[in-house]
mmCIF file of C-alpha atoms in Angstrom:
data_model
loop_
_atom_site.group_PDB
_atom_site.id
_atom_site.type_symbol
_atom_site.label_atom_id
_atom_site.label_comp_id
_atom_site.label_asym_id
_atom_site.label_seq_id
_atom_site.Cartn_x
_atom_site.Cartn_y
_atom_site.Cartn_z
ATOM 1 C CA MET A 1 0.000 0.000 0.000
ATOM 2 C CA ASN A 2 1.354 3.439 -0.954
ATOM 3 C CA TYR A 3 0.434 6.766 0.640
ATOM 4 C CA HIS A 4 0.549 9.856 -1.613
ATOM 5 C CA LEU A 5 0.971 12.889 0.649
ATOM 6 C CA PRO A 6 1.738 16.550 -0.137
ATOM 7 C CA ASN A 7 4.918 18.406 0.790
ATOM 8 C CA SER A 8 5.064 20.254 4.096
ATOM 9 C CA SER A 9 5.143 23.648 2.345
ATOM 10 C CA TYR A 10 4.708 25.227 -1.075
ATOM 11 C CA THR A 11 5.690 28.705 -2.266
ATOM 12 C CA VAL A 12 4.193 29.961 -5.526
ATOM 13 C CA LEU A 13 3.611 33.280 -7.277
ATOM 14 C CA VAL A 14 0.318 34.997 -8.030
ATOM 15 C CA GLY A 15 -1.350 33.374 -11.042
ATOM 16 C CA ASP A 16 0.549 30.069 -10.730
ATOM 17 C CA ASP A 17 -1.054 26.619 -10.595
ATOM 18 C CA LEU A 18 -0.305 23.819 -8.137
ATOM 19 C CA VAL A 19 -1.176 20.127 -7.801
ATOM 20 C CA MET A 20 -1.086 18.629 -4.278
ATOM 21 C CA PRO A 21 -1.444 14.811 -4.001
ATOM 22 C CA CYS A 22 -3.482 13.185 -1.240
ATOM 23 C CA GLY A 23 -4.549 9.574 -1.528
ATOM 24 C CA VAL A 24 -3.826 5.873 -1.179
ATOM 25 C CA SER A 25 -3.039 3.245 -3.793
ATOM 26 C CA GLY A 26 -2.856 -0.486 -3.357
ATOM 27 C CA ALA A 27 -5.004 -3.448 -2.362
ATOM 28 C CA MET A 28 -6.647 -1.733 0.647
ATOM 29 C CA ALA A 29 -7.105 1.691 -0.949
ATOM 30 C CA ALA A 30 -10.903 1.271 -1.122
ATOM 31 C CA ASN A 31 -11.080 1.196 2.691
ATOM 32 C CA PHE A 32 -9.723 4.738 3.024
ATOM 33 C CA GLY A 33 -11.652 7.987 2.912
ATOM 34 C CA VAL A 34 -9.901 11.161 1.718
ATOM 35 C CA PHE A 35 -10.652 14.822 2.407
ATOM 36 C CA TRP A 36 -8.902 18.183 2.815
ATOM 37 C CA GLN A 37 -9.256 20.506 5.806
ATOM 38 C CA ASP A 38 -8.502 24.216 6.206
ATOM 39 C CA LYS A 39 -6.617 24.528 9.498
ATOM 40 C CA ASP A 40 -7.739 28.132 10.114
ATOM 41 C CA THR A 41 -11.473 27.697 9.420
ATOM 42 C CA SER A 42 -11.752 23.900 10.094
ATOM 43 C CA ALA A 43 -13.732 23.645 6.841
ATOM 44 C CA GLN A 44 -13.573 20.218 5.196
ATOM 45 C CA TYR A 45 -13.607 19.535 1.451
ATOM 46 C CA ILE A 46 -14.389 16.089 0.062
ATOM 47 C CA PRO A 47 -13.570 14.735 -3.441
ATOM 48 C CA THR A 48 -15.318 16.466 -6.381
ATOM 49 C CA GLU A 49 -15.807 19.580 -4.192
ATOM 50 C CA SER A 50 -14.326 22.995 -5.036
ATOM 51 C CA PHE A 51 -13.364 26.070 -3.003
ATOM 52 C CA PHE A 52 -11.192 29.212 -3.315
ATOM 53 C CA GLU A 53 -13.968 30.604 -5.582
ATOM 54 C CA SER A 54 -13.886 27.412 -7.699
ATOM 55 C CA ARG A 55 -10.142 27.792 -8.311
ATOM 56 C CA ALA A 56 -9.420 24.802 -6.055
ATOM 57 C CA ASN A 57 -10.856 21.426 -7.038
ATOM 58 C CA VAL A 58 -10.595 18.130 -5.163
ATOM 59 C CA LEU A 59 -10.502 15.277 -7.682
ATOM 60 C CA ALA A 60 -12.131 11.891 -7.165
ATOM 61 C CA ASN A 61 -8.825 10.341 -6.037
ATOM 62 C CA GLY A 62 -8.208 13.123 -3.471
ATOM 63 C CA THR A 63 -5.675 15.144 -5.480
ATOM 64 C CA LEU A 64 -6.082 18.900 -4.969
ATOM 65 C CA VAL A 65 -5.695 21.020 -8.126
ATOM 66 C CA LEU A 66 -5.222 24.780 -7.565
ATOM 67 C CA THR A 67 -5.368 27.270 -10.444
ATOM 68 C CA ASP A 68 -4.690 31.009 -10.744
ATOM 69 C CA LEU A 69 -3.594 31.331 -7.124
ATOM 70 C CA GLN A 70 -3.927 34.715 -5.408
ATOM 71 C CA VAL A 71 -2.342 36.254 -2.308
ATOM 72 C CA ASN A 72 -5.485 35.719 -0.225
ATOM 73 C CA ASP A 73 -5.245 31.974 -0.965
ATOM 74 C CA THR A 74 -2.316 31.719 1.463
ATOM 75 C CA SER A 75 -3.403 29.139 4.036
ATOM 76 C CA VAL A 76 -2.567 25.950 5.903
ATOM 77 C CA LEU A 77 -4.217 22.857 4.408
ATOM 78 C CA ILE A 78 -4.341 19.377 5.899
ATOM 79 C CA CYS A 79 -4.546 16.150 3.854
ATOM 80 C CA VAL A 80 -6.508 13.572 5.893
ATOM 81 C CA LEU A 81 -6.670 9.817 5.166
ATOM 82 C CA VAL A 82 -9.105 7.788 7.309
ATOM 83 C CA ASN A 83 -9.633 4.013 7.510
ATOM 84 C CA PRO A 84 -12.728 3.493 9.729
ATOM 85 C CA LEU A 85 -12.398 -0.305 9.652
ATOM 86 C CA VAL A 86 -9.197 -0.308 11.706
ATOM 87 C CA GLY A 87 -9.449 3.205 13.160
ATOM 88 C CA THR A 88 -6.372 4.546 11.312
ATOM 89 C CA THR A 89 -6.035 8.284 10.568
ATOM 90 C CA ILE A 90 -3.108 9.789 8.649
ATOM 91 C CA GLU A 91 -2.668 13.572 8.384
ATOM 92 C CA ARG A 92 -0.160 15.754 6.570
ATOM 93 C CA THR A 93 -0.152 19.525 7.169
ATOM 94 C CA SER A 94 0.971 21.638 4.213
ATOM 95 C CA THR A 95 1.561 25.402 4.252
ATOM 96 C CA LEU A 96 0.657 27.276 1.064
ATOM 97 C CA ASN A 97 2.373 30.644 0.494
ATOM 98 C CA VAL A 98 1.333 32.827 -2.454
ATOM 99 C CA ASP A 99 3.683 35.761 -3.097
ATOM 100 C CA GLU A 100 3.491 38.734 -5.398
ATOM 101 C CA PRO A 101 5.879 38.535 -8.364
ATOM 102 C CA PRO A 102 9.043 40.608 -7.949
ATOM 103 C CA PRO A 103 8.772 44.071 -9.493
ATOM 104 C CA THR A 104 10.554 44.637 -12.753
ATOM 105 C CA THR A 105 12.731 47.706 -13.081
ATOM 106 C CA VAL A 106 13.497 49.420 -16.353
ATOM 107 C CA PRO A 107 16.891 51.182 -16.493
ATOM 108 C CA PRO A 108 16.639 54.877 -17.346
ATOM 109 C CA THR A 109 17.514 55.835 -20.870
ATOM 110 C CA THR A 110 19.573 58.884 -21.765
ATOM 111 C CA VAL A 111 18.372 60.911 -24.713
ATOM 112 C CA PRO A 112 21.285 62.596 -26.508
ATOM 113 C CA THR A 113 20.937 66.299 -26.997
ATOM 114 C CA SER A 114 20.908 67.556 -30.546
ATOM 115 C CA PRO A 115 22.424 70.802 -31.724
ATOM 116 C CA PRO A 116 20.060 73.750 -31.887
ATOM 117 C CA ILE A 117 18.130 74.200 -35.097
ATOM 118 C CA THR A 118 19.056 77.451 -36.815
ATOM 119 C CA SER A 119 16.728 77.116 -39.777
ATOM 120 C CA THR A 120 13.479 79.025 -39.528
ATOM 121 C CA ALA A 121 11.691 76.472 -41.752
ATOM 122 C CA TYR A 122 11.056 73.681 -39.198
ATOM 123 C CA ALA A 123 8.575 70.831 -39.682
ATOM 124 C CA SER A 124 7.844 68.414 -36.852
ATOM 125 C CA THR A 125 8.136 64.710 -37.713
ATOM 126 C CA ILE A 126 7.318 63.361 -34.210
ATOM 127 C CA PRO A 127 4.323 60.989 -34.428
ATOM 128 C CA ALA A 128 1.312 61.658 -32.254
ATOM 129 C CA VAL A 129 1.208 59.753 -28.955
ATOM 130 C CA THR A 130 -2.024 57.950 -28.175
ATOM 131 C CA ALA A 131 -2.975 57.813 -24.504
ATOM 132 C CA VAL A 132 -3.446 54.360 -22.936
ATOM 133 C CA GLY A 133 -7.198 53.904 -22.729
ATOM 134 C CA ARG A 134 -9.676 51.697 -24.506
ATOM 135 C CA PRO A 135 -7.988 49.310 -26.991
ATOM 136 C CA GLN A 136 -8.170 50.503 -30.581
ATOM 137 C CA GLY A 137 -8.526 47.037 -32.104
ATOM 138 C CA PRO A 138 -8.541 43.288 -31.381
ATOM 139 C CA PRO A 139 -5.271 41.709 -30.255
ATOM 140 C CA ASP A 140 -2.966 41.012 -33.182
ATOM 141 C CA ALA A 141 -1.427 37.946 -31.472
ATOM 142 C CA SER A 142 -2.806 34.707 -30.070
ATOM 143 C CA PRO A 143 -1.839 32.726 -26.963
ATOM 144 C CA ARG A 144 1.316 30.695 -27.504
ATOM 145 C CA ASN A 145 2.307 27.076 -26.846
ATOM 146 C CA VAL A 146 -1.194 25.819 -26.035
ATOM 147 C CA THR A 147 -1.101 22.341 -24.493
ATOM 148 C CA VAL A 148 -3.719 20.198 -22.749
ATOM 149 C CA ASP A 149 -3.320 17.761 -19.824
ATOM 150 C CA VAL A 150 -5.975 15.108 -19.142
ATOM 151 C CA ILE A 151 -6.580 15.184 -15.375
ATOM 152 C CA ASP A 152 -9.315 12.569 -14.929
ATOM 153 C CA ASP A 153 -12.581 11.390 -16.502
ATOM 154 C CA THR A 154 -14.298 14.820 -16.292
ATOM 155 C CA HIS A 155 -11.459 17.398 -16.171
ATOM 156 C CA ILE A 156 -8.753 18.645 -18.512
ATOM 157 C CA ARG A 157 -6.246 21.434 -17.919
ATOM 158 C CA VAL A 158 -5.349 23.915 -20.678
ATOM 159 C CA ASN A 159 -1.923 25.575 -20.471
ATOM 160 C CA TRP A 160 -0.547 28.463 -22.522
ATOM 161 C CA LYS A 161 1.908 31.357 -22.669
ATOM 162 C CA GLU A 162 0.973 34.988 -22.994
ATOM 163 C CA ALA A 163 0.148 36.578 -26.350
ATOM 164 C CA LEU A 164 2.813 39.031 -27.521
ATOM 165 C CA VAL A 165 0.969 41.919 -29.163
ATOM 166 C CA SER A 166 2.856 44.423 -31.306
ATOM 167 C CA ARG A 167 1.367 47.586 -29.785
ATOM 168 C CA ILE A 168 -0.265 48.501 -26.504
ATOM 169 C CA GLN A 169 -3.353 49.671 -28.387
ATOM 170 C CA TYR A 170 -4.034 45.999 -29.196
ATOM 171 C CA ARG A 171 -3.419 44.753 -25.667
ATOM 172 C CA VAL A 172 -5.123 41.663 -24.231
ATOM 173 C CA THR A 173 -7.731 42.117 -21.482
ATOM 174 C CA ALA A 174 -8.779 38.445 -21.201
ATOM 175 C CA TYR A 175 -8.098 35.020 -22.642
ATOM 176 C CA GLY A 176 -10.806 32.744 -23.990
ATOM 177 C CA VAL A 177 -10.643 28.934 -23.636
ATOM 178 C CA LEU A 178 -13.075 27.248 -26.038
ATOM 179 C CA VAL A 179 -14.056 23.585 -25.758
ATOM 180 C CA ARG A 180 -16.494 21.441 -27.727
ATOM 181 C CA GLU A 181 -17.063 17.751 -28.391
ATOM 182 C CA LEU A 182 -15.208 16.514 -31.468
ATOM 183 C CA TYR A 183 -18.254 15.035 -33.212
ATOM 184 C CA ASP A 184 -20.779 17.646 -32.055
ATOM 185 C CA ILE A 185 -20.228 20.099 -34.895
ATOM 186 C CA ARG A 186 -23.695 21.634 -34.725
ATOM 187 C CA SER A 187 -23.355 23.253 -31.299
ATOM 188 C CA LEU A 188 -21.169 26.212 -30.396
ATOM 189 C CA PRO A 189 -18.109 25.576 -28.194
ATOM 190 C CA ARG A 190 -18.239 26.448 -24.518
ATOM 191 C CA ARG A 191 -16.160 29.542 -23.753
ATOM 192 C CA TYR A 192 -14.380 30.262 -20.463
ATOM 193 C CA GLN A 193 -12.983 33.737 -19.742
ATOM 194 C CA VAL A 194 -9.607 33.759 -17.960
ATOM 195 C CA ALA A 195 -7.747 36.744 -16.542
ATOM 196 C CA THR A 196 -4.578 37.891 -18.286
ATOM 197 C CA THR A 197 -2.497 36.791 -15.280
ATOM 198 C CA GLY A 198 -3.596 33.180 -15.703
ATOM 199 C CA ARG A 199 -1.476 30.665 -17.596
ATOM 200 C CA SER A 200 -3.706 27.614 -17.199
ATOM 201 C CA PHE A 201 -7.362 26.730 -16.700
ATOM 202 C CA LEU A 202 -9.077 23.588 -15.380
ATOM 203 C CA VAL A 203 -12.069 22.764 -17.605
ATOM 204 C CA PRO A 204 -14.797 21.011 -15.538
ATOM 205 C CA ASP A 205 -17.953 18.986 -16.202
ATOM 206 C CA LEU A 206 -16.754 16.945 -19.189
ATOM 207 C CA LYS A 207 -18.008 13.523 -20.245
ATOM 208 C CA PRO A 208 -15.899 10.411 -19.542
ATOM 209 C CA SER A 209 -14.167 8.705 -22.461
ATOM 210 C CA THR A 210 -15.111 11.529 -24.866
ATOM 211 C CA LYS A 211 -12.984 13.373 -27.429
ATOM 212 C CA TYR A 212 -12.898 17.183 -27.250
ATOM 213 C CA VAL A 213 -11.513 19.958 -29.432
ATOM 214 C CA VAL A 214 -9.714 22.730 -27.513
ATOM 215 C CA PHE A 215 -8.456 26.075 -28.815
ATOM 216 C CA MET A 216 -7.902 29.591 -27.477
ATOM 217 C CA VAL A 217 -8.174 33.258 -28.415
ATOM 218 C CA ALA A 218 -6.888 36.495 -26.923
ATOM 219 C CA GLY A 219 -9.576 39.145 -26.536
ATOM 220 C CA ASN A 220 -10.399 42.705 -25.553
ATOM 221 C CA PRO A 221 -13.511 44.907 -25.869
ATOM 222 C CA GLU A 222 -12.778 45.370 -29.584
ATOM 223 C CA GLY A 223 -12.875 41.659 -30.440
ATOM 224 C CA ASP A 224 -10.834 38.463 -30.501
ATOM 225 C CA SER A 225 -7.539 37.501 -32.033
ATOM 226 C CA ARG A 226 -7.030 34.707 -34.537
ATOM 227 C CA LYS A 227 -7.724 31.379 -32.856
ATOM 228 C CA THR A 228 -4.900 29.007 -32.018
ATOM 229 C CA ASP A 229 -4.378 25.589 -33.549
ATOM 230 C CA GLU A 230 -6.921 23.051 -32.347
ATOM 231 C CA VAL A 231 -5.844 20.350 -29.892
ATOM 232 C CA ILE A 232 -7.856 17.110 -29.737
ATOM 233 C CA VAL A 233 -7.911 15.236 -26.420
ATOM 234 C CA LYS A 234 -9.909 12.381 -24.933
ATOM 235 C CA THR A 235 -10.963 12.192 -21.290
ATOM 236 C CA PHE A 236 -10.227 9.059 -19.307
ATOM 237 C CA GLU A 237 -12.791 6.313 -18.754
ATOM 238 C CA LYS A 238 -15.266 6.767 -15.915
ATOM 239 C CA GLY A 239 -13.649 6.453 -12.504
ATOM 240 C CA TYR A 240 -10.093 6.797 -13.823
ATOM 241 C CA GLY A 241 -7.837 9.611 -12.595
ATOM 242 C CA LEU A 242 -4.303 10.361 -11.512
ATOM 243 C CA THR A 243 -2.825 7.109 -10.183
ATOM 244 C CA THR A 244 0.532 8.573 -9.133
ATOM 245 C CA PRO A 245 1.200 11.999 -7.628
ATOM 246 C CA PRO A 246 2.450 14.463 -10.260
ATOM 247 C CA SER A 247 5.545 16.553 -9.840
ATOM 248 C CA THR A 248 5.066 19.248 -7.202
ATOM 249 C CA ALA A 249 8.144 21.301 -8.102
ATOM 250 C CA VAL A 250 7.314 24.999 -8.320
ATOM 251 C CA PRO A 251 9.584 27.382 -10.274
ATOM 252 C CA SER A 252 11.052 30.168 -8.181
ATOM 253 C CA THR A 253 10.542 32.720 -10.951
ATOM 254 C CA ARG A 254 8.208 33.010 -13.908
ATOM 255 C CA PRO A 255 9.543 31.687 -17.230
ATOM 256 C CA VAL A 256 10.841 34.295 -19.652
ATOM 257 C CA PRO A 257 8.573 34.493 -22.729
ATOM 258 C CA PRO A 258 10.245 33.781 -26.063
ATOM 259 C CA THR A 259 10.943 36.569 -28.475
ATOM 260 C CA PRO A 260 8.275 37.611 -30.987
ATOM 261 C CA GLY A 261 8.256 35.585 -34.156
ATOM 262 C CA THR A 262 8.907 32.271 -32.448
ATOM 263 C CA PRO A 263 6.776 29.637 -34.243
ATOM 264 C CA VAL A 264 3.919 28.240 -32.215
ATOM 265 C CA ALA A 265 4.241 24.515 -31.567
ATOM 266 C CA THR A 266 1.304 22.319 -30.645
ATOM 267 C CA THR A 267 2.531 19.875 -28.039
ATOM 268 C CA ALA A 268 1.151 16.360 -28.009
ATOM 269 C CA VAL A 269 -1.417 15.827 -25.282
ATOM 270 C CA LYS A 270 -0.170 14.020 -22.195
ATOM 271 C CA GLY A 271 -2.090 10.924 -21.377
ATOM 272 C CA GLY A 272 -3.173 10.303 -24.983
ATOM 273 C CA ALA A 273 -1.144 7.103 -25.291
ATOM 274 C CA GLN A 274 -2.469 5.866 -21.959
ATOM 275 C CA ALA A 275 -6.044 6.645 -23.033
ATOM 276 C CA GLY A 276 -5.452 4.760 -26.318
ATOM 277 C CA LYS A 277 -4.168 1.694 -24.490
ATOM 278 C CA GLN A 278 -7.156 1.781 -22.161
ATOM 279 C CA GLU A 279 -9.541 2.080 -25.119
ATOM 280 C CA ILE A 280 -8.007 -0.993 -26.822
ATOM 281 C CA PHE A 281 -8.072 -2.929 -23.532
ATOM 282 C CA GLY A 282 -11.693 -1.953 -22.930
ATOM 283 C CA LEU A 283 -12.658 -3.008 -26.484
ATOM 284 C CA SER A 284 -10.932 -6.375 -25.989
ATOM 285 C CA LEU A 285 -12.808 -6.925 -22.739
ATOM 286 C CA THR A 286 -16.082 -6.037 -24.470
ATOM 287 C CA VAL A 287 -15.500 -8.553 -27.291
ATOM 288 C CA PHE A 288 -14.472 -11.245 -24.799
ATOM 289 C CA GLY A 289 -17.569 -10.540 -22.718
ATOM 290 C CA VAL A 290 -19.832 -10.861 -25.785
ATOM 291 C CA ILE A 291 -18.256 -14.222 -26.729
ATOM 292 C CA VAL A 292 -18.602 -15.561 -23.187
ATOM 293 C CA GLY A 293 -22.217 -14.357 -23.062
ATOM 294 C CA VAL A 294 -23.077 -16.155 -26.345
ATOM 295 C CA VAL A 295 -21.463 -19.411 -25.149
ATOM 296 C CA VAL A 296 -23.332 -19.244 -21.836
ATOM 297 C CA MET A 297 -26.642 -18.607 -23.626
ATOM 298 C CA LEU A 298 -26.064 -21.631 -25.916
ATOM 299 C CA LEU A 299 -25.278 -23.877 -22.947
ATOM 300 C CA VAL A 300 -28.395 -22.704 -21.116
ATOM 301 C CA ALA A 301 -30.510 -23.311 -24.243
ATOM 302 C CA LEU A 302 -29.133 -26.862 -24.579
ATOM 303 C CA VAL A 303 -29.832 -27.635 -20.937
ATOM 304 C CA VAL A 304 -33.395 -26.301 -21.174
ATOM 305 C CA ALA A 305 -34.016 -28.249 -24.408
ATOM 306 C CA GLY A 306 -32.742 -31.462 -22.771
ATOM 307 C CA VAL A 307 -34.993 -30.989 -19.738
ATOM 308 C CA LEU A 308 -38.047 -30.325 -21.926
ATOM 309 C CA TYR A 309 -37.246 -33.359 -24.115
ATOM 310 C CA ARG A 310 -36.993 -35.636 -21.092
ATOM 311 C CA LYS A 311 -40.303 -34.359 -19.713
ATOM 312 C CA LYS A 312 -41.998 -34.850 -23.088
ATOM 313 C CA SER A 313 -40.563 -38.371 -23.437
ATOM 314 C CA LYS A 314 -41.760 -39.350 -19.974
ATOM 315 C CA LYS A 315 -45.240 -38.020 -20.751
ATOM 316 C CA LEU A 316 -45.418 -39.934 -24.087
ATOM 317 C CA ASN A 317 -44.198 -43.161 -22.461
ATOM 318 C CA ALA A 318 -46.775 -42.830 -19.699
ATOM 319 C CA GLU A 319 -49.560 -42.228 -22.259
ATOM 320 C CA ARG A 320 -48.424 -45.218 -24.364
ATOM 321 C CA SER A 321 -48.322 -47.478 -21.305
ATOM 322 C CA ARG A 322 -51.805 -46.349 -20.286
ATOM 323 C CA VAL A 323 -53.274 -47.078 -23.785
ATOM 324 C CA VAL A 324 -51.583 -50.489 -24.061
ATOM 325 C CA GLY A 325 -52.759 -51.462 -20.572
ATOM 326 C CA SER A 326 -56.317 -50.429 -21.398
ATOM 327 C CA GLN A 327 -56.294 -52.489 -24.611
ATOM 328 C CA VAL A 328 -54.956 -55.547 -22.788
ATOM 329 C CA ASP A 329 -57.760 -55.265 -20.233
ATOM 330 C CA MET A 330 -60.387 -54.968 -22.968
ATOM 331 C CA ILE A 331 -59.007 -58.053 -24.760
ATOM 332 C CA ARG A 332 -59.120 -60.046 -21.557
ATOM 333 C CA GLU A 333 -62.738 -59.013 -20.986
ATOM 334 C CA GLY A 334 -63.714 -59.725 -24.639
ATOM 335 C CA ARG A 335 -64.678 -56.151 -25.311
ATOM 336 C CA TYR A 336 -61.983 -55.501 -27.874
ATOM 337 C CA ASN A 337 -62.374 -56.757 -31.497
ATOM 338 C CA VAL A 338 -59.008 -58.007 -32.635
ATOM 339 C CA SER A 339 -60.375 -59.409 -35.974
ATOM 340 C CA PRO A 340 -59.156 -57.543 -39.036
ATOM 341 C CA TRP A 341 -62.685 -57.880 -40.582
ATOM 342 C CA PRO A 342 -65.556 -55.653 -39.599
ATOM 343 C CA THR A 343 -68.513 -57.043 -37.688
ATOM 344 C CA PRO A 344 -71.453 -57.971 -40.098
ATOM 345 C CA HIS A 345 -74.228 -55.386 -40.162
ATOM 346 C CA LYS A 346 -77.483 -56.546 -38.607
ATOM 347 C CA SER A 347 -80.752 -55.757 -40.375
ATOM 348 C CA PRO A 348 -83.741 -54.512 -38.417
ATOM 349 C CA ALA A 349 -85.326 -57.950 -38.699
ATOM 350 C CA GLY A 350 -82.383 -59.490 -36.917
ATOM 351 C CA ALA A 351 -80.887 -61.162 -39.979
ATOM 352 C CA SER A 352 -77.513 -60.209 -41.202
ATOM 353 C CA MET A 353 -76.755 -59.117 -44.703
ATOM 354 C CA MET A 354 -74.789 -62.338 -45.146
ATOM 355 C CA ASP A 355 -77.828 -64.414 -44.183
ATOM 356 C CA MET A 356 -80.033 -62.496 -46.630
ATOM 357 C CA ASN A 357 -77.769 -63.445 -49.438
#
């Protein structure tokens, strides 16, 4: 039996995501109950329940997935494993610290002085400066490096890097995550709005063992950018989730975005190979089950037919014995005509037709 417990402390930055394991695997795992507890408020959260304004989700296997963390999410959480059959309780206290990102400083620039202009014919060539206010057009760049992780049978996590717009007038005010079923082309995709500080989003309420199309856009009040390349993923089968705790390493600083012009690469979806193997295994089990069911039905039919045949044979033998016994009794009593010739017909006068001739 293996216990999957979180670290004693985590330190992340605002907007980061975090996965904290809490569960049991092995032969006796079904005997354990799993829940999370807030040490300050004593509130308890069971699997499939969410908190932190729906930015914290407890999966079916007890794993806690936190997205878009904020400073006020700093807390002390307790992973609790309980086995009521033997009275065993295992707890692990984990401190979550959410810090503001370090401020970025821009070195001052020195503008060289130019010699005075002596010509009286002077024309200004300085372009007009537009004040930072409402965007003047949709973003001219899309989110970069969009990838998708399959979390369990009803959740996927979409990850991306910020869109690098060319001018501040086309800045991004929100990201849109769009999801739809692969074969449901008649309905519009579901859209989730994510703040610009977010770099991932946990999509909830999906169907088990179903393929989905995922893509993103960058948006502002003037419209949306060009959509990203579509990523096709398939959720796990019902009841299947993370079987081993994922890596809990948290970067100390935010990754540096690549320079503009870097080609966007669509990364293969994690868990796709595992889902494919499970699909083939499930199909094999289905075919095997059908074959076994047909064989069992044939055996049952043969047994029933044999029982009915034996009952019918017994009934026919009993009827034949009864008829033969009745005929034997009639012969003994002289009431049964065994002659192959019919009895002569008697005329009304008492003479037979043979006598009349």
